[in-house]
């Protein structure tokens, strides 16, 4: 874990949890091993928070639940959903960049099917593209790109 180069210093808690999950899977660590290695992953106030509450967690899921409560904004999922619905491709924004941002937001919010993701991305693309792309002709986000 020490060699991962992955640390949480208070910024972007969702990205931290996502990256730790990826590394856990890649290196075949169990949840108890990951829980034990947390001091290597946390810095600053998050490490102090960990030290104050570490006896409260018996499982990784318990830690993750409390971590989200502590470091993610209240009503994070609702805020993400509003951001997703209000996010439109800007006139100077490359399509691939727009899709990457939208997919990241939807993944972090959770609960979107592939069809819903495709529909939302299509609805919010630059209106000029809709003259050339019909939603009925597109069956995946990769095909849309």
Coordinates of C-alpha atoms in Angstrom, one line a residue:
X1 CA 0.0 0.0 0.0
X2 CA 2.9 2.3 0.8
X3 CA 4.2 2.1 -2.7
X4 CA 0.8 2.9 -4.4
X5 CA 1.4 6.6 -4.3
X6 CA -2.3 7.1 -3.4
X7 CA -3.1 9.5 -0.6
X8 CA -6.1 11.4 0.7
X9 CA -5.4 14.9 1.9
X10 CA -9.0 16.2 2.1
X11 CA -9.5 16.9 -1.6
X12 CA -11.7 14.8 -3.9
X13 CA -12.9 12.0 -1.6
X14 CA -14.9 10.3 -4.3
X15 CA -11.8 10.0 -6.5
X16 CA -9.8 8.7 -3.6
X17 CA -12.3 5.9 -2.8
X18 CA -12.5 5.0 -6.5
X19 CA -8.7 4.8 -6.8
X20 CA -8.3 2.8 -3.6
X21 CA -11.0 0.4 -4.9
X22 CA -9.1 0.0 -8.2
X23 CA -5.8 -0.6 -6.5
X24 CA -7.3 -3.0 -4.0
X25 CA -8.7 -5.1 -6.9
X26 CA -5.5 -4.9 -8.9
X27 CA -3.3 -6.0 -6.0
X28 CA -5.8 -8.6 -4.6
X29 CA -6.0 -7.1 -1.2
X30 CA -8.8 -8.1 1.1
X31 CA -11.0 -5.6 2.9
X32 CA -9.4 -6.3 6.3
X33 CA -5.9 -5.8 4.8
X34 CA -7.0 -2.5 3.2
X35 CA -8.6 -1.3 6.5
X36 CA -5.3 -2.1 8.3
X37 CA -3.3 -0.2 5.7
X38 CA -5.4 3.0 6.0
X39 CA -2.7 5.0 7.9
X40 CA -0.5 4.8 4.7
X41 CA -3.3 6.3 2.6
X42 CA -4.4 9.2 4.8
X43 CA -2.7 12.5 5.5
X44 CA -3.4 15.7 7.5
X45 CA -6.8 16.1 9.0
X46 CA -8.1 12.8 7.4
X47 CA -5.4 10.9 9.3
X48 CA -6.3 12.6 12.5
X49 CA -10.0 11.8 11.9
X50 CA -9.0 8.1 11.2
X51 CA -7.0 8.0 14.5
X52 CA -10.0 9.3 16.4
X53 CA -12.5 6.8 15.0
X54 CA -10.5 3.7 13.9
X55 CA -11.9 1.6 16.8
X56 CA -15.4 2.2 15.4
X57 CA -14.9 0.2 12.2
X58 CA -14.8 -3.6 11.9
X59 CA -15.3 -3.7 8.2
X60 CA -14.2 -1.7 5.1
X61 CA -17.9 -0.9 4.4
X62 CA -18.3 0.7 7.8
X63 CA -15.2 2.8 7.2
X64 CA -16.3 3.8 3.8
X65 CA -19.8 4.8 5.0
X66 CA -18.3 7.0 7.7
X67 CA -15.7 8.4 5.4
X68 CA -18.4 9.5 2.9
X69 CA -20.4 11.1 5.7
X70 CA -17.3 13.0 6.9
X71 CA -15.7 14.1 3.7
X72 CA -18.4 14.2 1.0
X73 CA -20.8 17.2 1.0
X74 CA -24.2 16.5 2.5
X75 CA -26.7 15.4 -0.1
X76 CA -23.8 14.7 -2.5
X77 CA -25.9 12.3 -4.7
X78 CA -28.7 14.9 -5.2
X79 CA -26.1 17.6 -6.0
X80 CA -24.5 15.3 -8.5
X81 CA -27.8 14.5 -10.2
X82 CA -28.6 18.2 -10.5
X83 CA -25.2 18.9 -12.0
X84 CA -25.7 16.0 -14.5
X85 CA -29.1 17.3 -15.6
X86 CA -27.8 20.9 -15.9
X87 CA -24.5 20.1 -17.6
X88 CA -24.5 20.8 -21.3
X89 CA -21.7 20.6 -23.8
X90 CA -20.1 24.0 -24.3
X91 CA -19.6 25.3 -27.8
X92 CA -15.8 25.1 -27.5
X93 CA -15.8 21.8 -25.6
X94 CA -14.6 18.7 -27.4
X95 CA -17.2 16.0 -27.5
X96 CA -14.9 13.4 -26.0
X97 CA -14.1 15.7 -23.0
X98 CA -17.8 16.4 -22.5
X99 CA -18.6 12.6 -22.5
X100 CA -15.8 11.9 -20.1
X101 CA -17.0 14.5 -17.6
X102 CA -20.6 13.3 -17.9
X103 CA -19.7 9.6 -17.5
X104 CA -17.6 10.5 -14.4
X105 CA -20.4 12.4 -12.8
X106 CA -22.9 9.6 -13.5
X107 CA -20.6 6.9 -12.2
X108 CA -20.1 8.8 -9.0
X109 CA -23.8 9.5 -8.6
X110 CA -24.7 5.9 -9.3
X111 CA -28.0 4.5 -10.4
X112 CA -27.9 5.3 -14.1
X113 CA -28.4 2.5 -16.6
X114 CA -26.4 2.6 -19.9
X115 CA -29.5 3.6 -21.7
X116 CA -30.2 6.5 -19.3
X117 CA -26.5 7.6 -19.6
X118 CA -26.8 7.6 -23.4
X119 CA -30.1 9.5 -23.3
X120 CA -28.8 12.2 -20.9
X121 CA -25.5 12.7 -22.8
X122 CA -27.4 12.9 -26.1
X123 CA -30.0 15.4 -24.7
X124 CA -27.2 17.7 -23.4
X125 CA -24.8 17.7 -26.4
X126 CA -24.2 20.8 -28.4
X127 CA -27.5 21.3 -30.4
X128 CA -25.6 21.5 -33.7
X129 CA -24.6 17.8 -33.4
X130 CA -28.3 16.8 -33.2
X131 CA -28.7 17.8 -36.8
X132 CA -26.3 15.0 -37.7
X133 CA -27.0 12.4 -35.1
X134 CA -30.4 10.8 -34.5
X135 CA -30.8 9.2 -31.1
X136 CA -32.6 6.3 -32.7
X137 CA -29.5 5.4 -34.7
X138 CA -27.2 5.3 -31.7
X139 CA -27.2 2.3 -29.3
X140 CA -24.2 3.0 -27.1
X141 CA -22.0 5.8 -25.8
X142 CA -19.0 4.4 -27.7
X143 CA -21.1 4.5 -30.9
X144 CA -22.1 8.1 -30.2
X145 CA -18.4 9.1 -29.9

